[in-house]
GROMACS .gro file of C-alpha atoms in nm:
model
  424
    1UNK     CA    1  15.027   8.897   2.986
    2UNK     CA    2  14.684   8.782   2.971
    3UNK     CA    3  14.424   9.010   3.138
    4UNK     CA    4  14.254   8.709   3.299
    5UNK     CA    5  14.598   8.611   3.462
    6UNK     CA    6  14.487   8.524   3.866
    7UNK     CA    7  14.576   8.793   4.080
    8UNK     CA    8  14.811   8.749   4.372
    9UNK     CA    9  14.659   8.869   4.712
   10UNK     CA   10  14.814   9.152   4.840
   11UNK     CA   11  15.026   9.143   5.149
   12UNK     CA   12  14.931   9.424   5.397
   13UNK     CA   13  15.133   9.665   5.474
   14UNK     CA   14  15.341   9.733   5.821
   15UNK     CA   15  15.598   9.986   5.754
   16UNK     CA   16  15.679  10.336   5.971
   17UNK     CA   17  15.341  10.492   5.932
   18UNK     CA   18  15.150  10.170   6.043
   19UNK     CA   19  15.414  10.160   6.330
   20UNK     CA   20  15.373  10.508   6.442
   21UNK     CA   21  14.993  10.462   6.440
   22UNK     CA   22  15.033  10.137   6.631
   23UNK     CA   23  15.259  10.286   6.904
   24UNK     CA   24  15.087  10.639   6.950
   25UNK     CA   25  14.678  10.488   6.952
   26UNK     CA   26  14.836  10.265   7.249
   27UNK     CA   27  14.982  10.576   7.438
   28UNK     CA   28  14.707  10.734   7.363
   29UNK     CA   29  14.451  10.490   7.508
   30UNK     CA   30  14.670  10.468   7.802
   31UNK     CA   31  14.646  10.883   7.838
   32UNK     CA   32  14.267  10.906   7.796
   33UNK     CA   33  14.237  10.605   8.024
   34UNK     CA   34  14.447  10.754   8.257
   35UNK     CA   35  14.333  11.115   8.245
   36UNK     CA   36  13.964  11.005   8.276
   37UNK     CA   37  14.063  10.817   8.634
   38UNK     CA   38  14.284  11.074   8.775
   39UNK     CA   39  14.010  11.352   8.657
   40UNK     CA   40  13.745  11.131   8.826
   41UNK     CA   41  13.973  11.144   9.142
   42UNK     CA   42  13.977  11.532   9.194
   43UNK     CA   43  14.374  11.499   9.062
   44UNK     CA   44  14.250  11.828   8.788
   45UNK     CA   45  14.267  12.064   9.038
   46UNK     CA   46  14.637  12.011   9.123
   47UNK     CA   47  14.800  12.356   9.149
   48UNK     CA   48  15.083  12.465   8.866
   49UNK     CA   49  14.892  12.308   8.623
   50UNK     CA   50  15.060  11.982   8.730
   51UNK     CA   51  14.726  11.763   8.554
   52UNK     CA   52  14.911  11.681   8.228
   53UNK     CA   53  15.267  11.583   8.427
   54UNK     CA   54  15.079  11.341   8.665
   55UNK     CA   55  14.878  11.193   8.379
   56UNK     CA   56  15.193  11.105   8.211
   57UNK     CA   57  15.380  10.965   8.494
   58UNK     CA   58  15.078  10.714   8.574
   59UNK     CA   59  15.100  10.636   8.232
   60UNK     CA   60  15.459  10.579   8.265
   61UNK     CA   61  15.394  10.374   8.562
   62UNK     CA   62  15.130  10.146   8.380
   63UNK     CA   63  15.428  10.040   8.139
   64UNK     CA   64  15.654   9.921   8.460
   65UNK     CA   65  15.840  10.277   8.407
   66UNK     CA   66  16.008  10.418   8.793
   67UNK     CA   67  15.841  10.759   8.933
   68UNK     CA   68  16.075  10.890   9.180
   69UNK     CA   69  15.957  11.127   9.490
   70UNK     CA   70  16.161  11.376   9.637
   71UNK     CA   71  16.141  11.641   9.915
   72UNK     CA   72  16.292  11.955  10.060
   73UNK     CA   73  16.198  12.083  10.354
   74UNK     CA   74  16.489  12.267  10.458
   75UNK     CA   75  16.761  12.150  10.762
   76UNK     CA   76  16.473  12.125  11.052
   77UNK     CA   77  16.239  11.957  10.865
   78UNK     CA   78  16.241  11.577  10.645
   79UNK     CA   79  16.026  11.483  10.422
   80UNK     CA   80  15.960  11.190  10.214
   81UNK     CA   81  15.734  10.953   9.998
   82UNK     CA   82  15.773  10.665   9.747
   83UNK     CA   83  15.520  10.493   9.525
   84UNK     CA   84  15.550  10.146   9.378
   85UNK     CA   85  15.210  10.044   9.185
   86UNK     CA   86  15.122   9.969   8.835
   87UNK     CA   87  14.758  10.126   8.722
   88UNK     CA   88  14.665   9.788   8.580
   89UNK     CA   89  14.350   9.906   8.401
   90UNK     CA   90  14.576  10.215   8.187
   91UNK     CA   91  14.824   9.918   8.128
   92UNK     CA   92  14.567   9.697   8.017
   93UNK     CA   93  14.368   9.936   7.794
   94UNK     CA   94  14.695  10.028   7.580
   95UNK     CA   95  14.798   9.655   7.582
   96UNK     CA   96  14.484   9.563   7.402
   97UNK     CA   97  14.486   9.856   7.177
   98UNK     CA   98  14.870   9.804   7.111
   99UNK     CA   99  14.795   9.441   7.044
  100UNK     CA  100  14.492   9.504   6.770
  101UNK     CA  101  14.736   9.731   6.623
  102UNK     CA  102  15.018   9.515   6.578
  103UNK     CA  103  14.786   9.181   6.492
  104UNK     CA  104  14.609   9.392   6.190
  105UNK     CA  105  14.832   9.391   5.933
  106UNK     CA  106  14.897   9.010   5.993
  107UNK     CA  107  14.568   8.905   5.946
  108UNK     CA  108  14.462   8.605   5.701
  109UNK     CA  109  14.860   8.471   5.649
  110UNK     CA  110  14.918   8.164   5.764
  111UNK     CA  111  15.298   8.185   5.804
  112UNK     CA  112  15.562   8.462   5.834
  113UNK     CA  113  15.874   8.443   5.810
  114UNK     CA  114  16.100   8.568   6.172
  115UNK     CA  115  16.263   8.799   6.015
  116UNK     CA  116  15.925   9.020   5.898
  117UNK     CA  117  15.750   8.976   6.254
  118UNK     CA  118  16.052   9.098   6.424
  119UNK     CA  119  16.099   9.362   6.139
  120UNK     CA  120  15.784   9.490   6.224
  121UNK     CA  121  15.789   9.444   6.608
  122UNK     CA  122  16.100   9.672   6.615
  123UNK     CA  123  15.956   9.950   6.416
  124UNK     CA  124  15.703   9.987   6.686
  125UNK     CA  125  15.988   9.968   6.971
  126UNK     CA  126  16.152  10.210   6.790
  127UNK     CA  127  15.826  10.445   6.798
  128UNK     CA  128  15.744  10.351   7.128
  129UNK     CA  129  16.059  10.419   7.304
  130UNK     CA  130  16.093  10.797   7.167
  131UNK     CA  131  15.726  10.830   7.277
  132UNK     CA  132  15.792  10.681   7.568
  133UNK     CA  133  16.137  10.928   7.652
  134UNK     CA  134  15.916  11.221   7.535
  135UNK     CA  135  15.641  11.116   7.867
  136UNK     CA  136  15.914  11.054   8.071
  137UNK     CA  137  16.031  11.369   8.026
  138UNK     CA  138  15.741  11.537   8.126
  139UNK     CA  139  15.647  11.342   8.387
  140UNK     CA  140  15.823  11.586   8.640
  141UNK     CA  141  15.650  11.839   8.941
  142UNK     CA  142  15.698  11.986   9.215
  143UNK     CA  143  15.421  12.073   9.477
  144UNK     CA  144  15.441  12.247   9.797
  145UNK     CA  145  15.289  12.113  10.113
  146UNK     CA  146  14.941  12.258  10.331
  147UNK     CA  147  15.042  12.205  10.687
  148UNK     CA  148  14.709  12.328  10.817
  149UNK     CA  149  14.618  12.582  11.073
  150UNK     CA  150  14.741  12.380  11.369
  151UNK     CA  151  15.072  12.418  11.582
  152UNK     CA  152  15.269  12.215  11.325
  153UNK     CA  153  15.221  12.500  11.068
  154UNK     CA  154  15.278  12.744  11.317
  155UNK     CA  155  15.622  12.610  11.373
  156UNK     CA  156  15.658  12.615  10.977
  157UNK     CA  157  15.565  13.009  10.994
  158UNK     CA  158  15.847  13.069  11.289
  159UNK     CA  159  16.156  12.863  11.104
  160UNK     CA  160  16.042  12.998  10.768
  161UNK     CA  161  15.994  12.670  10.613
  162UNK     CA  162  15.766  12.537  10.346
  163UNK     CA  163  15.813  12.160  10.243
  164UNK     CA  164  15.802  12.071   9.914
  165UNK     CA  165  15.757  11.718   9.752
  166UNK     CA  166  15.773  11.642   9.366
  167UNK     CA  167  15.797  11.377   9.120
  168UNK     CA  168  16.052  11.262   8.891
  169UNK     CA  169  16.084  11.000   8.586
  170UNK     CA  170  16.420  10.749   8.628
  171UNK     CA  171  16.451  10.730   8.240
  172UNK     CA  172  16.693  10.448   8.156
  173UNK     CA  173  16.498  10.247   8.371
  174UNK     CA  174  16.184  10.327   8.223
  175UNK     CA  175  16.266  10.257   7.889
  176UNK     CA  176  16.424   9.921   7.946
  177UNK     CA  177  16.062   9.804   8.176
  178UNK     CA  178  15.855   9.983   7.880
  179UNK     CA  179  16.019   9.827   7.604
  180UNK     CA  180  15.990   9.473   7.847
  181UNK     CA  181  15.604   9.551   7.875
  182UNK     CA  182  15.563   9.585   7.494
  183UNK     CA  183  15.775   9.314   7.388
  184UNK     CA  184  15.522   9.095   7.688
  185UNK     CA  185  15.215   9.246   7.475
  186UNK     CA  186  15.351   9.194   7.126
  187UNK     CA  187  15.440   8.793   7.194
  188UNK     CA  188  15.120   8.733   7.398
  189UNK     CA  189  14.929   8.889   7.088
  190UNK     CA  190  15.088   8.643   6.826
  191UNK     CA  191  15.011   8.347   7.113
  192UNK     CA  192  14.682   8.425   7.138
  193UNK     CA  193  14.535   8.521   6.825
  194UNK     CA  194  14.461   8.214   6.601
  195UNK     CA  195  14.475   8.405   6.305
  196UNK     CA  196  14.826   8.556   6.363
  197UNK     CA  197  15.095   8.377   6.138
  198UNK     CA  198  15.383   8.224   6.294
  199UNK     CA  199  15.736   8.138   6.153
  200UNK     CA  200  15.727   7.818   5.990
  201UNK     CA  201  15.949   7.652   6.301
  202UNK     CA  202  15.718   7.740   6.550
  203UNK     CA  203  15.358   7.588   6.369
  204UNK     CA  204  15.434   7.246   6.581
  205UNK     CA  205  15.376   7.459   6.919
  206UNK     CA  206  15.112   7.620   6.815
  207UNK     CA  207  14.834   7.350   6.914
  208UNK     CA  208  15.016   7.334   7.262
  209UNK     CA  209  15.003   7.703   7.369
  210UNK     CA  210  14.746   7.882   7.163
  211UNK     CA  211  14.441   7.731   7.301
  212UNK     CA  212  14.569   7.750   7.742
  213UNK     CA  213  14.727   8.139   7.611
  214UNK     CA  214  14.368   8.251   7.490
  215UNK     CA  215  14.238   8.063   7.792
  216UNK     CA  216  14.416   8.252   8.052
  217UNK     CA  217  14.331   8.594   7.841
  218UNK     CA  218  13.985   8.503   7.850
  219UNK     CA  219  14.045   8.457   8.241
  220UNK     CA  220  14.195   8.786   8.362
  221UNK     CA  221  13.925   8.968   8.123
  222UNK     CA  222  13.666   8.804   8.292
  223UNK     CA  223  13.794   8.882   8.601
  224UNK     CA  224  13.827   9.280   8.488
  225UNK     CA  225  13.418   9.265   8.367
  226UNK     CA  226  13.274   9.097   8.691
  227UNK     CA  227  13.478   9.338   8.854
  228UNK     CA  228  13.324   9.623   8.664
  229UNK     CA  229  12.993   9.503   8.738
  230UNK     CA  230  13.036   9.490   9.064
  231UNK     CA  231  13.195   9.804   9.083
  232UNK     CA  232  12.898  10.003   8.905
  233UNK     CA  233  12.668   9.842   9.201
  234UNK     CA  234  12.867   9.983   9.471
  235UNK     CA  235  12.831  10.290   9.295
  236UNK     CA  236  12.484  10.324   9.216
  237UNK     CA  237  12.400  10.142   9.597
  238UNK     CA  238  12.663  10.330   9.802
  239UNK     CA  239  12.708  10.637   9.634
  240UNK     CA  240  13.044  10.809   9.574
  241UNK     CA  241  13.027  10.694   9.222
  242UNK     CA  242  13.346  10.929   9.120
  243UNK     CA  243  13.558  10.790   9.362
  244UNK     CA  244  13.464  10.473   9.206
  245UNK     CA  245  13.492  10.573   8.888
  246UNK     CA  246  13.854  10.645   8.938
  247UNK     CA  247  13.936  10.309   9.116
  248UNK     CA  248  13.768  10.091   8.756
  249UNK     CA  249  13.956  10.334   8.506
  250UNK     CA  250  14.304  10.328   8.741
  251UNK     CA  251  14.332   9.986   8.914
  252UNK     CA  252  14.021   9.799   8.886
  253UNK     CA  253  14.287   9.506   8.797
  254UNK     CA  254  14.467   9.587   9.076
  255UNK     CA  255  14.156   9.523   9.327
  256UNK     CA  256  13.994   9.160   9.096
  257UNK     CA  257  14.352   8.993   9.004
  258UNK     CA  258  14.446   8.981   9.322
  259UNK     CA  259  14.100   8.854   9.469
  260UNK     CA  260  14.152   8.596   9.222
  261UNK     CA  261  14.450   8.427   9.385
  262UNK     CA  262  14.287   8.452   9.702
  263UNK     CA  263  13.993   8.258   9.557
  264UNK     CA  264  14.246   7.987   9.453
  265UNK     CA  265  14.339   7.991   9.835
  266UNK     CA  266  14.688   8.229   9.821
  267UNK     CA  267  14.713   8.473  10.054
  268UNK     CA  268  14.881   8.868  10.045
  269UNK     CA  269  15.077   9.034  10.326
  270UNK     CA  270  14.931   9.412  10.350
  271UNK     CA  271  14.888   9.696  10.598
  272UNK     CA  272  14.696  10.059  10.494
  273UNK     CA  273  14.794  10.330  10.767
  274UNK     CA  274  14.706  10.677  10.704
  275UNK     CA  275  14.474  10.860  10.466
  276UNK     CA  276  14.533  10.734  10.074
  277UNK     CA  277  14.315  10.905   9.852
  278UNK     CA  278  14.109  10.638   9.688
  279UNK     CA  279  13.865  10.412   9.855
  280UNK     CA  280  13.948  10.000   9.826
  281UNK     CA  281  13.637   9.783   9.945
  282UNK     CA  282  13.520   9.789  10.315
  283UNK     CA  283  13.617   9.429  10.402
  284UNK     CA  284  13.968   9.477  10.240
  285UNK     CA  285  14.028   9.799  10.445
  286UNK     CA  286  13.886   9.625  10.754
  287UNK     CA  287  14.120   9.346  10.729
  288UNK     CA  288  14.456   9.558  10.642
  289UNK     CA  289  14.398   9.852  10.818
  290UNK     CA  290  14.568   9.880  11.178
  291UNK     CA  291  14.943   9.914  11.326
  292UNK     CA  292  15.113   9.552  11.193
  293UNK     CA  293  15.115   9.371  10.884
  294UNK     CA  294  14.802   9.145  10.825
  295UNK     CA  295  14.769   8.835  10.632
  296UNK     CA  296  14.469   8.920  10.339
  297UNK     CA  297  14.332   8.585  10.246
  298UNK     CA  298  14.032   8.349  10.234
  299UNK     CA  299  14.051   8.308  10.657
  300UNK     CA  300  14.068   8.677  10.738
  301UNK     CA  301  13.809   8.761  10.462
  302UNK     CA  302  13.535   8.550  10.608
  303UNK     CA  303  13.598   8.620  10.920
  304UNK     CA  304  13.485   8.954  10.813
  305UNK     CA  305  13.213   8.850  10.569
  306UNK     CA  306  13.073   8.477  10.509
  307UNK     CA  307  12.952   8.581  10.156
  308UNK     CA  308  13.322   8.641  10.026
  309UNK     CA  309  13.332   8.235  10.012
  310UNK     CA  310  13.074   8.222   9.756
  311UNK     CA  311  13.208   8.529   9.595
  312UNK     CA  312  13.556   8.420   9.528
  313UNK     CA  313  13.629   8.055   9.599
  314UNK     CA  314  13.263   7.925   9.378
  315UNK     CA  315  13.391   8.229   9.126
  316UNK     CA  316  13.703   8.080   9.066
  317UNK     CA  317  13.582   7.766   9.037
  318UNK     CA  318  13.380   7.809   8.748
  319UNK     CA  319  13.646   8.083   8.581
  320UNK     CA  320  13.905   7.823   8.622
  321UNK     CA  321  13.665   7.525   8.471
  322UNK     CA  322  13.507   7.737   8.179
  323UNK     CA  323  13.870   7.843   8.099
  324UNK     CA  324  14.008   7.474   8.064
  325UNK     CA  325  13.665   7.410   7.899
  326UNK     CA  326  13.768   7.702   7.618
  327UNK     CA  327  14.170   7.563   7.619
  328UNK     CA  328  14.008   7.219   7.538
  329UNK     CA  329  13.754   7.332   7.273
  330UNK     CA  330  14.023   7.513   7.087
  331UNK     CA  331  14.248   7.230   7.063
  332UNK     CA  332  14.259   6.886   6.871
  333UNK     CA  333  14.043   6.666   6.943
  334UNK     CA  334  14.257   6.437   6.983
  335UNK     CA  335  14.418   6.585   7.306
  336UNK     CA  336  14.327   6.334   7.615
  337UNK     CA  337  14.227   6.502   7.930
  338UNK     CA  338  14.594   6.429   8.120
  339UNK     CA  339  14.746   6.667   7.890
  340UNK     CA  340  14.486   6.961   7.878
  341UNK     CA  341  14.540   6.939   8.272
  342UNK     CA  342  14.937   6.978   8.205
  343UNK     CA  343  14.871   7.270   7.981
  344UNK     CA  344  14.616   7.440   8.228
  345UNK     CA  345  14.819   7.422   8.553
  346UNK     CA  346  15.121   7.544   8.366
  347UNK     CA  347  14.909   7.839   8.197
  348UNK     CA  348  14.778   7.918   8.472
  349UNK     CA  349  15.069   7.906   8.704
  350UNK     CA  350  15.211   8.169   8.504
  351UNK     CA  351  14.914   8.390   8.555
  352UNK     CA  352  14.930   8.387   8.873
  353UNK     CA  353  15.306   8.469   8.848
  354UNK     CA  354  15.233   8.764   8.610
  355UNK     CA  355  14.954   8.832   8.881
  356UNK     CA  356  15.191   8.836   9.216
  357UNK     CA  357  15.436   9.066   8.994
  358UNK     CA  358  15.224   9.317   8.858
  359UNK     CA  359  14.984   9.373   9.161
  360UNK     CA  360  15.215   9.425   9.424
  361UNK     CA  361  15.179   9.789   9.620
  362UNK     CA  362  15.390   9.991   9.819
  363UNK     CA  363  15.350  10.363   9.915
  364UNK     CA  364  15.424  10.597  10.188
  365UNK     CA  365  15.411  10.916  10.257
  366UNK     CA  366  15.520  11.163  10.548
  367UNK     CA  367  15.679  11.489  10.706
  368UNK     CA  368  15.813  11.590  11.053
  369UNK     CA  369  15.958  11.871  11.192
  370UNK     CA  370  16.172  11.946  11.470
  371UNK     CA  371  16.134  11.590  11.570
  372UNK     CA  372  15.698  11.648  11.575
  373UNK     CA  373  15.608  11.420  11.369
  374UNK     CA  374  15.494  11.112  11.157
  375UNK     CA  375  15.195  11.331  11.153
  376UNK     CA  376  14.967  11.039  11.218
  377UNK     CA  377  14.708  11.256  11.324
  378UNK     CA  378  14.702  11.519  11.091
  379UNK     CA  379  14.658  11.302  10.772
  380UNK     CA  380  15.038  11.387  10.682
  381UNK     CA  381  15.185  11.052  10.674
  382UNK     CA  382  15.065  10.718  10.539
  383UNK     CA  383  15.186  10.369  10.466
  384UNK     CA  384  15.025  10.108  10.220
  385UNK     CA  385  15.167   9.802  10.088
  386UNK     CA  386  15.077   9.459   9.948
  387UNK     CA  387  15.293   9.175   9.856
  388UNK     CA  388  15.172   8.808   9.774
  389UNK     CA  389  15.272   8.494   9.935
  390UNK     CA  390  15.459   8.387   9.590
  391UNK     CA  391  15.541   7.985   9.670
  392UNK     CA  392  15.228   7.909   9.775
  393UNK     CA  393  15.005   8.111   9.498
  394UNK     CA  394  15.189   7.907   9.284
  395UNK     CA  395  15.130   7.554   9.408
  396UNK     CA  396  14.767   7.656   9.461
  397UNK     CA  397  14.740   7.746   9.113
  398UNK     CA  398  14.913   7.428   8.962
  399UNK     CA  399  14.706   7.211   9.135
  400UNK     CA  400  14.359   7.415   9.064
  401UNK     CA  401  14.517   7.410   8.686
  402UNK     CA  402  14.534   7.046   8.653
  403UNK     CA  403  14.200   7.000   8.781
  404UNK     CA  404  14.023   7.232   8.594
  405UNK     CA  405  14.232   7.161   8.280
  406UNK     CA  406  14.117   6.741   8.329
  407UNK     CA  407  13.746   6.861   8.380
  408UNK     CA  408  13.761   7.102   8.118
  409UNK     CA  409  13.894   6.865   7.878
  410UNK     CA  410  13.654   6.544   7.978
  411UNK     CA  411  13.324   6.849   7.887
  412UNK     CA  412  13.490   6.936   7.571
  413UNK     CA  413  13.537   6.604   7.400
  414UNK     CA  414  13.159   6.604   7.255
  415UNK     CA  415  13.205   6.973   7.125
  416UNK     CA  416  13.297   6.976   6.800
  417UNK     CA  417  13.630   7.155   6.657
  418UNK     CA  418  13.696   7.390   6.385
  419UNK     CA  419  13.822   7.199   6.106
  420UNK     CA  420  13.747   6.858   6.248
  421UNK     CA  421  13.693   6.596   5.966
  422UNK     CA  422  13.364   6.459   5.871
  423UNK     CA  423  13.135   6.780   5.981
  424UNK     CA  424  12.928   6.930   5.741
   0.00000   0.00000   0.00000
């Protein structure tokens, strides 16, 4: 064989060791992410030395896993408390890390073949589900209950009782909703990322999806950085910058997503009774806090504050048009307006969808004894929840998507495209 012979380019690797890195630097992320926030929110000085447990149940939570609560109070006594949330800022710092670790080894192909991506995309579920039983299995605790120095704990002293509440991982259920959120995370990867190869069948849909998929990524992230820079004024303005801290490194998603829909006009059925330990913003807690459910959208906001107009609905507008501007600029040039709009309003419908899923709330909390109770005014019992009106989010956003998909498109035909012939 002649030494000069051209050399074949070598096909990087993705075997068990890039798999195990891939899967553990996401749980990871999520951990530090989600250690940082609860450490910000005073959640290290938990008795037992309960930190570690409650850092991996919110990181269970961030991948759809269920946290059960429990409580045991004895036969006079009930207690009780649920909580339905995803931290949407853990979830989306592993989902980017998970994603750069799974697009890596893909990079500069033009094709793959099915059977390699889902080769490798099951090596990491395999990882990632017995990392994922090993948190669930410590995401377990038990704390006892303060009642105070008042005539409630009194009564505790008397009957001899001493509620408890703790915390529990439903694994099966877990693991099927984790391995849903990576699978969601691994396909949205390989539709956004221009440089990730695709089976050969596939390459027709790839002009069609790509460019409204990175659009809508774009989007959200967007969202997330506005809302960080907002957040770091409140905090240097209005002081309590832990408190705040924990809110951008826990659910800063949770807080901008939402406000996003509500921009586009949708509107969120919510009510916050009792004392929850993290702050929300004033004219949110105005609107939702009080004894029936209230309606949280552009009407109620206002009402409130005349600047959130200008803050959400003239945001959205120019999130929505630079993201069907960016759809349009990353696809043929050949594409005519009509059919940019088509591909916005259905991209972006199904952000909104993903939006109305992830970021609904629920939580409660409460004890009573001998009949004394709901504690309402001893900061024992609590309710919070938010749910989206679905139907309507979703009409607002097909409509927003077709216009700013058309708009987009008509700015983007004198940009021009990557590969486009007769540039120089």
């Amino acid at each position: 064989m002649s030494p000069h012979a051209p050399s074949v380019p070598a096909v990087a690797r993705h075997g068990w060791p890039q798999a195990v890195v891939t899967a553990l630097a996401g749980l990871v992320a999520m951990g530090v992410m989600a250690a940082s926030g609860l450490w910000a929110a005073g959640a290290a000085d938990l008795p037992d030395g309960a930190f570690p447990r409650v850092v991996a149940a919110t990181v269970v939570m961030a991948v759809g896993g269920v946290v059960e609560f429990s409580g045991d109070a004895g036969g006079l006594a009930d207690t009780g408390a649920g909580l339905t949330v995803m931290p949407l800022s853990v979830a989306l710092a592993g989902a980017l890390v998970t994603a750069a670790g799974f697009l890596r080894p893909l990079r500069h192909r033009a094709v793959a073949g099915a059977a390699e991506l889902a080769g490798w995309a099951g090596r990491i579920a395999v990882v990632w589900l017995l990392a994922l039983i090993a948190l669930s299995l410590g995401a377990r605790q038990t704390f006892a209950i303060s009642l105070g120095d008042d005539t409630l704990s009194d009564l505790a002293d008397v009957f001899g009782i001493s509620p408890r509440v703790g915390f529990t991982t439903d694994v099966p259920v877990t693991l099927v909703f984790g391995l849903l959120w990576l699978a969601g995370v691994l396909v949205l990867a390989l539709l956004v990322s221009r440089g990730a190869p695709l089976p050969g069948r596939l390459l027709r849909f790839q002009e069609s999806v790509r460019p409204a998929a990175y659009a809508m990524v774009a989007l959200l992230l967007a969202c997330v950085a506005l809302g960080l820079l907002v957040a770091l004024w409140v905090a240097v303005t209005r002081g309590r910058p832990a408190e705040t801290l924990a809110v951008v490194l826990l659910g800063l998603p949770n807080l901008v997503w939402p406000a996003f829909t509500i921009g586009l006009g949708a509107g969120w059925d919510g009510r916050v009774e009792g004392a929850f330990g993290l702050p929300m913003p004033h004219v949110l807690d105005e609107v939702l806090r009080g004894s029936g459910t209230a309606t949280l959208d552009l009407g109620a906001l206002v009402d409130h504050d005349g600047r959130v107009w200008w803050w959400l609905v003239v945001v959205d507008a120019v999130l929505v048009l630079a993201a069907g501007f960016v759809a349009a600029a990353r696809s043929p040039a050949r594409t005519p307006p009509w059919r940019h709009a088509v591909r916005m309003a259905i991209a972006l419908v199904l952000t909104v969808l993903m939006i109305c899923l992830v970021g609904r709330v629920s939580a409660y909390y409460g004890l009573s004894l001998l009949g004394i109770g709901d504690l309402d005014g001893v900061g024992l019992s609590g309710d919070l929840f938010l749910r989206p009106h679905l139907w309507t989010a979703l009409g607002l956003a097909a409509l927003w998507g077709l216009a700013g998909g058309f708009l987009g498109g008509l700015l983007a035909q004198p940009v021009h495209r990557r590969g486009e012939a007769g540039a120089l």
